[in-house]
PDB file of C-alpha atoms in Angstrom:
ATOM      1  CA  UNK A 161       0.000   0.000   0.000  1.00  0.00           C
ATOM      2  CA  UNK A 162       2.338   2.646  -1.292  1.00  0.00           C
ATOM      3  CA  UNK A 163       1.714   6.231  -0.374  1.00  0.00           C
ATOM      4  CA  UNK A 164       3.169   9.152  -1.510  1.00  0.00           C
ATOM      5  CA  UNK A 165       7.243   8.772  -2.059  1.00  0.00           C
ATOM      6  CA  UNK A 166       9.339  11.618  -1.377  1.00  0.00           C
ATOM      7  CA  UNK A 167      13.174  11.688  -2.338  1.00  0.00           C
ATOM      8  CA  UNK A 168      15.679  12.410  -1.225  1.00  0.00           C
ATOM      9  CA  UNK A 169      14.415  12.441   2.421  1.00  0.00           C
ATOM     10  CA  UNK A 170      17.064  14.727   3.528  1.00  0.00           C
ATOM     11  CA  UNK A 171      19.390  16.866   0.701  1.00  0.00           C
ATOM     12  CA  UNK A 172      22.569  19.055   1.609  1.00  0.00           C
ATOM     13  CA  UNK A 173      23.401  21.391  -1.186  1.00  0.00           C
ATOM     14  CA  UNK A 174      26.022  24.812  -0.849  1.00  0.00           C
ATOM     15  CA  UNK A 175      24.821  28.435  -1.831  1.00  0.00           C
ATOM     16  CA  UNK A 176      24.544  28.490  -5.677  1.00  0.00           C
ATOM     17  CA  UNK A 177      24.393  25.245  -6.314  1.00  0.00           C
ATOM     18  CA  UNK A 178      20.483  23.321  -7.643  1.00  0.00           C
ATOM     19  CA  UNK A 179      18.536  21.246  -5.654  1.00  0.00           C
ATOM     20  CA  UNK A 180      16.048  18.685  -7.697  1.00  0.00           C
ATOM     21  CA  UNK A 181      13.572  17.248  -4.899  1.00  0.00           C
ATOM     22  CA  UNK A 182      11.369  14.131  -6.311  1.00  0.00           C
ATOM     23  CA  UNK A 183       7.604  13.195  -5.791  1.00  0.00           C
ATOM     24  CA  UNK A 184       5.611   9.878  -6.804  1.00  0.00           C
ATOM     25  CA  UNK A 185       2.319  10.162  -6.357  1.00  0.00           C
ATOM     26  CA  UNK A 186      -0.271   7.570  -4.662  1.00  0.00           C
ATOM     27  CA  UNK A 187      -1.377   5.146  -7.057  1.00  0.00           C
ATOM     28  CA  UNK A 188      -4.055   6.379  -9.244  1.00  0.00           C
ATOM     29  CA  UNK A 189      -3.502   9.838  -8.506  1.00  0.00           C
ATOM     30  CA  UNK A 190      -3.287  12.383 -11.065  1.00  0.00           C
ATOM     31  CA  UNK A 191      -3.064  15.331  -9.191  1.00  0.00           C
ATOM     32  CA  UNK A 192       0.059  16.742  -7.031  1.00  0.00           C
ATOM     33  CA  UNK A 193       0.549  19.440  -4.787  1.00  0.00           C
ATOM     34  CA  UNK A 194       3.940  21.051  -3.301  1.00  0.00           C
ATOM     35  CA  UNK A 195       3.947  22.881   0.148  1.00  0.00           C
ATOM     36  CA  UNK A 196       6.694  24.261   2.378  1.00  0.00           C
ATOM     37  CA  UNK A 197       7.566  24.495   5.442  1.00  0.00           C
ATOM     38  CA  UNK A 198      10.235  26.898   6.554  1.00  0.00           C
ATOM     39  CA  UNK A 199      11.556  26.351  10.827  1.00  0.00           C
ATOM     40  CA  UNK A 200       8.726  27.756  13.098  1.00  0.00           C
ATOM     41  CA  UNK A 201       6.411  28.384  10.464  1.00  0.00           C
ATOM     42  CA  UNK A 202       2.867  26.803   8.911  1.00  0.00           C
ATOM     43  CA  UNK A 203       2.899  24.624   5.100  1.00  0.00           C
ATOM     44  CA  UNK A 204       2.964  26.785   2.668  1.00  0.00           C
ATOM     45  CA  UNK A 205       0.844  26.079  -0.926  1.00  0.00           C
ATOM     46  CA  UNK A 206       3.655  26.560  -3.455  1.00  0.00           C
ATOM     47  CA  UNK A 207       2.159  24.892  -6.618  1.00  0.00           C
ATOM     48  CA  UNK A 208      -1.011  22.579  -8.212  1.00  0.00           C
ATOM     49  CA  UNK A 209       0.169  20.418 -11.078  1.00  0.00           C
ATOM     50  CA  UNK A 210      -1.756  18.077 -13.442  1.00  0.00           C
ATOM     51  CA  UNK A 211       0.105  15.480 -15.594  1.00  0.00           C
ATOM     52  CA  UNK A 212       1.924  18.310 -18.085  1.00  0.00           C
ATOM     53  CA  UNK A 213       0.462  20.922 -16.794  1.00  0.00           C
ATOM     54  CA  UNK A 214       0.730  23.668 -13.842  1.00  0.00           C
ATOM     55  CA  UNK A 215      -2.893  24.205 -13.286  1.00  0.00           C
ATOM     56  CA  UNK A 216      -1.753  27.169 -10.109  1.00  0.00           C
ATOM     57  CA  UNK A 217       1.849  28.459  -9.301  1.00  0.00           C
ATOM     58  CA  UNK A 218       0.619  31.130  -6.699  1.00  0.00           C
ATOM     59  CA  UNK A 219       2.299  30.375  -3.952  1.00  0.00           C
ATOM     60  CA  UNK A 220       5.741  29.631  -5.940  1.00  0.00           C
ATOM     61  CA  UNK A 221       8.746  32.160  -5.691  1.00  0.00           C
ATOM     62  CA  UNK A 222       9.270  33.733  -9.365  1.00  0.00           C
ATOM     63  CA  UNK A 223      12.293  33.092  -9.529  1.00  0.00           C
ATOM     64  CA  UNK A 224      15.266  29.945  -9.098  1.00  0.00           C
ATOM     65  CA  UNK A 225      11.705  28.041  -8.498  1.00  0.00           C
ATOM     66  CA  UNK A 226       9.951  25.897 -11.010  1.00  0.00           C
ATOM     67  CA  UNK A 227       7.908  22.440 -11.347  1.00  0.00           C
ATOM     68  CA  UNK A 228       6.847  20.075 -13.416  1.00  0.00           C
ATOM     69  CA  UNK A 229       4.626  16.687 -13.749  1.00  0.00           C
ATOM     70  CA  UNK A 230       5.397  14.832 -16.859  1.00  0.00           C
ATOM     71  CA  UNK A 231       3.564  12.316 -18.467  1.00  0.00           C
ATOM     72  CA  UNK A 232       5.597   9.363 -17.047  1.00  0.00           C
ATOM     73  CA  UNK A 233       7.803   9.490 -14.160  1.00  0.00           C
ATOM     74  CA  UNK A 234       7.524  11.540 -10.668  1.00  0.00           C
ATOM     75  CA  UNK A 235       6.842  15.611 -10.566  1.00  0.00           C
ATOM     76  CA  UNK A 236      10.027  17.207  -9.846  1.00  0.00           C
ATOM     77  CA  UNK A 237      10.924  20.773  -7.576  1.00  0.00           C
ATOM     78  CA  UNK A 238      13.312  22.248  -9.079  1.00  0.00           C
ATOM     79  CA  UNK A 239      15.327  25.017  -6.907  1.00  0.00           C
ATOM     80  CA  UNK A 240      18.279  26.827  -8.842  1.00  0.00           C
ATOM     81  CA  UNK A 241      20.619  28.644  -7.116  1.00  0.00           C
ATOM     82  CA  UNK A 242      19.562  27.904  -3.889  1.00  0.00           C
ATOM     83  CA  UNK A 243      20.408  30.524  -0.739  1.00  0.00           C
ATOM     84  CA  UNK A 244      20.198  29.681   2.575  1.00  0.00           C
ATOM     85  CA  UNK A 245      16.466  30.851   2.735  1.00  0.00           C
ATOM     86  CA  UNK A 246      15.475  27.692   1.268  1.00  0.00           C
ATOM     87  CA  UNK A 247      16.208  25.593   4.024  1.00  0.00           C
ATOM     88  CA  UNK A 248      13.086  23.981   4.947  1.00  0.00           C
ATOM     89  CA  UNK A 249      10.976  20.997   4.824  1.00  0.00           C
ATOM     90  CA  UNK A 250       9.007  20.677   1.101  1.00  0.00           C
ATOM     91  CA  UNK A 251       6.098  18.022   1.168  1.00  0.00           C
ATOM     92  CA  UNK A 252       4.484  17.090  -1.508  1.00  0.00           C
ATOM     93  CA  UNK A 253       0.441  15.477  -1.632  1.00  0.00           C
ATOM     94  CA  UNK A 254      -1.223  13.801  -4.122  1.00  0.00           C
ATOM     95  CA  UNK A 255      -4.980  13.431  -5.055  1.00  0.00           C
ATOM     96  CA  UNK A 256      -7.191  11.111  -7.335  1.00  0.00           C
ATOM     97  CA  UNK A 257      -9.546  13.760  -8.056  1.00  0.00           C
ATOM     98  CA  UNK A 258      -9.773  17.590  -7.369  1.00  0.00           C
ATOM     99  CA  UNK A 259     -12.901  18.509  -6.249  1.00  0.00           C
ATOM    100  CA  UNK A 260     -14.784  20.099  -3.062  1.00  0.00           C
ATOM    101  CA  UNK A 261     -13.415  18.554   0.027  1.00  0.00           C
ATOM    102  CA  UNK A 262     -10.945  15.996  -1.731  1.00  0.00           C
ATOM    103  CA  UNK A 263      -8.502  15.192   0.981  1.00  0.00           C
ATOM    104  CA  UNK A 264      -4.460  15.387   0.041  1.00  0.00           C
ATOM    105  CA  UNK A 265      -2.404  12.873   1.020  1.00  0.00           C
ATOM    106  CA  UNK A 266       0.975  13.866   1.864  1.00  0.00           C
ATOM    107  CA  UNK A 267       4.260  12.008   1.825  1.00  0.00           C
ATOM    108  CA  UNK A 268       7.145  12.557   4.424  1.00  0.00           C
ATOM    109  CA  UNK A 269       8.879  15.141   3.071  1.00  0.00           C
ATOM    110  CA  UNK A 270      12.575  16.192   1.992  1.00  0.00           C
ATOM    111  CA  UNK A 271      14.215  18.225   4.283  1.00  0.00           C
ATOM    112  CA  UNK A 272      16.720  20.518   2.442  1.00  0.00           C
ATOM    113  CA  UNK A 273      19.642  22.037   4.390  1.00  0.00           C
ATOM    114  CA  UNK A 274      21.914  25.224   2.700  1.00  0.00           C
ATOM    115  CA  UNK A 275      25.194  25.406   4.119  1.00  0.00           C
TER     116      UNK A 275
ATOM    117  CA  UNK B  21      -7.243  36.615   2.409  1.00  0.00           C
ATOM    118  CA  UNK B  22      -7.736  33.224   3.286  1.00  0.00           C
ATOM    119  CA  UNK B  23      -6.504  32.888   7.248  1.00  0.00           C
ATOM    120  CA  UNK B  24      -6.714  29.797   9.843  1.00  0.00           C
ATOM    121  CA  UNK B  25      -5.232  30.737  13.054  1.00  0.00           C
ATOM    122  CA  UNK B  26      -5.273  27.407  15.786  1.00  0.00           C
ATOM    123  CA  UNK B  27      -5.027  27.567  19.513  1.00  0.00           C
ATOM    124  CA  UNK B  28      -3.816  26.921  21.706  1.00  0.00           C
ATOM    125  CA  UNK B  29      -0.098  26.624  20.105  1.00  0.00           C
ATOM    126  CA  UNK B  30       0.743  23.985  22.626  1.00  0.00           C
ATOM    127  CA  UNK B  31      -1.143  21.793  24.862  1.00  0.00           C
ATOM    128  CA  UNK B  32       0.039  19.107  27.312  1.00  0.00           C
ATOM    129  CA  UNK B  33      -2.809  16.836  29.312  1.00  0.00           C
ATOM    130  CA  UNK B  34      -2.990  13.976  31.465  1.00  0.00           C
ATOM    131  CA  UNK B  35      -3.195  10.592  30.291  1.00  0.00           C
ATOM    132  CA  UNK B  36      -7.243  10.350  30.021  1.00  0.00           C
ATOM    133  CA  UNK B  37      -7.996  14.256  30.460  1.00  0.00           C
ATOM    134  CA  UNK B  38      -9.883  15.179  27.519  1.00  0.00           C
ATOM    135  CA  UNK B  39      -9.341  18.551  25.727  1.00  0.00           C
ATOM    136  CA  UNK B  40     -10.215  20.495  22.469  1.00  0.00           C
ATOM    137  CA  UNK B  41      -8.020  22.072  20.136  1.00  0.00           C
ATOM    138  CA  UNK B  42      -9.695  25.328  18.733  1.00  0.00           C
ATOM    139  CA  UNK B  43      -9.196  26.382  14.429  1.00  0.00           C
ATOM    140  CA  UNK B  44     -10.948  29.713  13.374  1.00  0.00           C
ATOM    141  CA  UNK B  45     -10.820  30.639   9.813  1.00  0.00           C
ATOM    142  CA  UNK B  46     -11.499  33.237   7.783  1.00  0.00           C
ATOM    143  CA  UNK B  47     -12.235  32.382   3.171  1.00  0.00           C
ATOM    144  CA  UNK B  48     -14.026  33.379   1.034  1.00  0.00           C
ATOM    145  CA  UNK B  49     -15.821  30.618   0.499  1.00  0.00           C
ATOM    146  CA  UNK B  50     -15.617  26.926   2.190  1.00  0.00           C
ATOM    147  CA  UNK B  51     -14.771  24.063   0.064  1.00  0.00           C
ATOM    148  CA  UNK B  52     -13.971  21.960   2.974  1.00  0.00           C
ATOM    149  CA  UNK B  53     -11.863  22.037   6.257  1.00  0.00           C
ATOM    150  CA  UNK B  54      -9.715  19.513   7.334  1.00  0.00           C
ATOM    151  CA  UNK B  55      -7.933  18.053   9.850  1.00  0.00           C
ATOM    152  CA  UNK B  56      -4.532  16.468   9.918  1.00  0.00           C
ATOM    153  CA  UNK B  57      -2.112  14.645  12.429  1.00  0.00           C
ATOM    154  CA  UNK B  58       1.773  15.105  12.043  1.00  0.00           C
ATOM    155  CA  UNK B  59       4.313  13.552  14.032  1.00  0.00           C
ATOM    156  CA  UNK B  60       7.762  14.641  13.867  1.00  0.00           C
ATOM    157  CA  UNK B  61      10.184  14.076  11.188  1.00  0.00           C
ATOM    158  CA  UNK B  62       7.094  12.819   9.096  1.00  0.00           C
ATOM    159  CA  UNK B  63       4.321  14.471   6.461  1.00  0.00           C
ATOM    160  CA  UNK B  64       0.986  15.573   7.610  1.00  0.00           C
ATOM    161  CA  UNK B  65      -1.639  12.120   8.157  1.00  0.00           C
ATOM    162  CA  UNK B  66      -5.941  13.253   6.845  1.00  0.00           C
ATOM    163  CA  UNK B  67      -7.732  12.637   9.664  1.00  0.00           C
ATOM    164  CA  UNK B  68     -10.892  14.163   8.335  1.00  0.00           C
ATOM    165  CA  UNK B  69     -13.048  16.595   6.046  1.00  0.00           C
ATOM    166  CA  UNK B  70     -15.769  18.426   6.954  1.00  0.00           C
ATOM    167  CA  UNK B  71     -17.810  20.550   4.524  1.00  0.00           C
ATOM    168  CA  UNK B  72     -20.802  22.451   6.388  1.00  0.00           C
ATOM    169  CA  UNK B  73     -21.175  24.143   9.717  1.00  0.00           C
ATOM    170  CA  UNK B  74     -23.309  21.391  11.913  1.00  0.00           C
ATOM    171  CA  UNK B  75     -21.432  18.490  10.777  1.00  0.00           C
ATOM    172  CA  UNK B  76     -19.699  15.925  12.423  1.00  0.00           C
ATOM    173  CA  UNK B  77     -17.256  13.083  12.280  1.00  0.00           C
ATOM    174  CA  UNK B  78     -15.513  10.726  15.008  1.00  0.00           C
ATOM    175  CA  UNK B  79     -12.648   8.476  14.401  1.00  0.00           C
ATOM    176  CA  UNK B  80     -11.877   6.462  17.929  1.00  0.00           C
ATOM    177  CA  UNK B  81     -10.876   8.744  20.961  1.00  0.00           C
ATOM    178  CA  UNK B  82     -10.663  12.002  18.325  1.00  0.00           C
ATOM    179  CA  UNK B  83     -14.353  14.166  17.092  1.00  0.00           C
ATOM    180  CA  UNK B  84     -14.261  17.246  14.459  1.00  0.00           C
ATOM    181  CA  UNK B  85     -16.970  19.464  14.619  1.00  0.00           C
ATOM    182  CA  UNK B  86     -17.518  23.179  12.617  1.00  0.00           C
ATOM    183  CA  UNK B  87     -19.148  26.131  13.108  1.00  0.00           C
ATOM    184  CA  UNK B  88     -19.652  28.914  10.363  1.00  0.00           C
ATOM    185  CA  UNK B  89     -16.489  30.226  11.765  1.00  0.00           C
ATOM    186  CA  UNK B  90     -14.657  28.071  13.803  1.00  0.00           C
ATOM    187  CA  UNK B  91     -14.273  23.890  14.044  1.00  0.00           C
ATOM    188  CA  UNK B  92     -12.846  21.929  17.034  1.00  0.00           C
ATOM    189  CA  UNK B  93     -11.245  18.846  17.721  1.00  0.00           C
ATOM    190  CA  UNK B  94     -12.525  17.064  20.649  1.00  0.00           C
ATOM    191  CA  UNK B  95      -9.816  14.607  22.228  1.00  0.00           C
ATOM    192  CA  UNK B  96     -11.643  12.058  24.646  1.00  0.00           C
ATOM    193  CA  UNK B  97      -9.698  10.022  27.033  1.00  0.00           C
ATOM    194  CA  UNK B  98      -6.352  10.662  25.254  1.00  0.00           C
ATOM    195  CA  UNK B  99      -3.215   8.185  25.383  1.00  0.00           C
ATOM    196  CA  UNK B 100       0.012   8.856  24.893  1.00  0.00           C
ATOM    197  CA  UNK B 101       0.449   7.811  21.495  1.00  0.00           C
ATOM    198  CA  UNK B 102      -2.152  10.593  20.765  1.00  0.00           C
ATOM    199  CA  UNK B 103       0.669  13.197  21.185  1.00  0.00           C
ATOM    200  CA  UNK B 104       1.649  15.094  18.178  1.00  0.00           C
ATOM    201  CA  UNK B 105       0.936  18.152  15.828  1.00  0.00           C
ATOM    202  CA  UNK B 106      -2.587  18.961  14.917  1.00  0.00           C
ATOM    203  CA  UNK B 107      -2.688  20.746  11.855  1.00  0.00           C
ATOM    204  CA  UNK B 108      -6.316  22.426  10.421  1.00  0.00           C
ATOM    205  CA  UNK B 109      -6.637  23.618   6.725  1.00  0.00           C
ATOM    206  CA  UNK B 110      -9.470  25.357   4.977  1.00  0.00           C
ATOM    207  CA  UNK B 111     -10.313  24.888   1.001  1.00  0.00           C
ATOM    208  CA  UNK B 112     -11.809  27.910  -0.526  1.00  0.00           C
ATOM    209  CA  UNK B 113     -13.310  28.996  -3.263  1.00  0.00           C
ATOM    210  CA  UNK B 114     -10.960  30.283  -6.233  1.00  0.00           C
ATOM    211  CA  UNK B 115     -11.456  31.527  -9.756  1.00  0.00           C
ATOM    212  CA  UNK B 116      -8.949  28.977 -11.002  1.00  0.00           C
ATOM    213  CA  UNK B 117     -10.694  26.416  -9.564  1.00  0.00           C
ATOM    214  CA  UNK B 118      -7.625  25.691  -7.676  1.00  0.00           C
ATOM    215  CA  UNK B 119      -7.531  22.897  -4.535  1.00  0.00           C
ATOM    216  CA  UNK B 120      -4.810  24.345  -2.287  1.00  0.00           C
ATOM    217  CA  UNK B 121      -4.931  24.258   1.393  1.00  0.00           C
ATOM    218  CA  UNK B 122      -3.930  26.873   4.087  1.00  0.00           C
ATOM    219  CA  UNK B 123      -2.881  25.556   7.017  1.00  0.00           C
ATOM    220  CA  UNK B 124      -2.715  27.291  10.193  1.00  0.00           C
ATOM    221  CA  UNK B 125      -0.001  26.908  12.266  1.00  0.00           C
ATOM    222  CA  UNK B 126      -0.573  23.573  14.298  1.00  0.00           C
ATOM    223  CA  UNK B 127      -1.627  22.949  18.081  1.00  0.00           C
ATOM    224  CA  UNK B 128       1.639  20.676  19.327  1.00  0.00           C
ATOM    225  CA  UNK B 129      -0.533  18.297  21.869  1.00  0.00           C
ATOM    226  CA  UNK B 130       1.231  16.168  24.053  1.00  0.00           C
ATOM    227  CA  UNK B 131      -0.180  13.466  26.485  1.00  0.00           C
ATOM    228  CA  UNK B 132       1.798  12.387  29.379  1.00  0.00           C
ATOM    229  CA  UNK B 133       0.965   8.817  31.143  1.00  0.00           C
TER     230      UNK B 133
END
């Protein structure tokens, strides 16, 4: 009974350098969500992805930031020239359907540390 | 703006000395609010979803209610392996149609024997 697979679980990267953080959804999901959660603070919506597409990037820094879902293989976080800011936790949830009141299941996260 | 503020931020009981944790939200309009358990070093576990003020779930020592404003989780008889973070997020209403959650910030509950 897979759920949601997060990797790395924990990723060390210097100032400048990318960090590529990996999601596979639940089976039969379609739909994948990324939050983050910086020390002390709440999950944060970053981005709403359908297979190929970003359906809502709202919560996503406009820049070093992007994401993608593609047709076959996991949706990827992709942080370029990362600063020590970016230390946090980023989870990632999946869903079969989106709809009112369809519950996200989330998987355990990959902590990123800056040095 | 979409806000969910939880109280109290921390909460330590009794082994067996029930409780509530309090969420009160503020959207535009409700999709759903739900309720999530996180322990540490792990992602947030869905506990439940409720959609209209009045309703009610229960799921064995833990019961979600909502108001048009406000939704509590009632902790009966608690053990310690009920200790962790309760998290509460609200759905709303977007013109994207988007799903995202806001979360508030968590009630840390811990349950001493």
């Amino acid at each position: 009974n897979a759920g949601v697979m997060q990797n790395p679980r924990h990723l060390v990267r210097r100032r400048g350098q990318e960090a590529r953080l990996r999601c596979s959804p639940m089976k039969g999901h379609s739909h994948v969500y990324w939050y983050r959660q910086l020390p002390e603070e709440g999950l944060k919506f970053m981005v709403y992805l359908q297979k190929e597409n970003i359906i809502d990037e709202s919560g996503m820094p406009k820049e070093r930031f992007s994401a993608e879902f593609p047709k076959e293989g996991p949706s990827i976080l992709r942080i370029q020239q990362v600063v020590r800011g970016d230390s946090a936790a980023y989870f990632c949830a999946s869903s079969p359907l989106a709809g009112r009141g369809q519950p996200q299941h989330f998987g355990d996260g990959t902590r990123l540390s800056i040095l | 703006e979409d806000q969910v503020t939880q109280s109290p931020e921390a909460l330590r009981l009794q082994e067996g000395e029930s409780s509530s944790l309090n969420c009160s939200y503020t959207v535009s309009g409700l999709r759903g609010l739900f309720w999530y358990r996180q322990d540490p070093g792990k992602g947030p576990e869905f506990l439940f979803t409720l959609y209209s003020a009045g309703e009610e779930k229960e799921k064995e020592r833990l019961k979600a209610t909502l108001t048009k404003k406000e939704s509590f989780l009632h902790i009966t008889a608690p053990k310690p392996e009920d200790s962790a973070t309760y998290l509460c997020a609200v759905q709303a209403v977007s013109i994207q149609g988007a799903q995202k959650l806001v979360f508030g910030q968590g009630t840390r509950l811990t349950i001493n024997p």
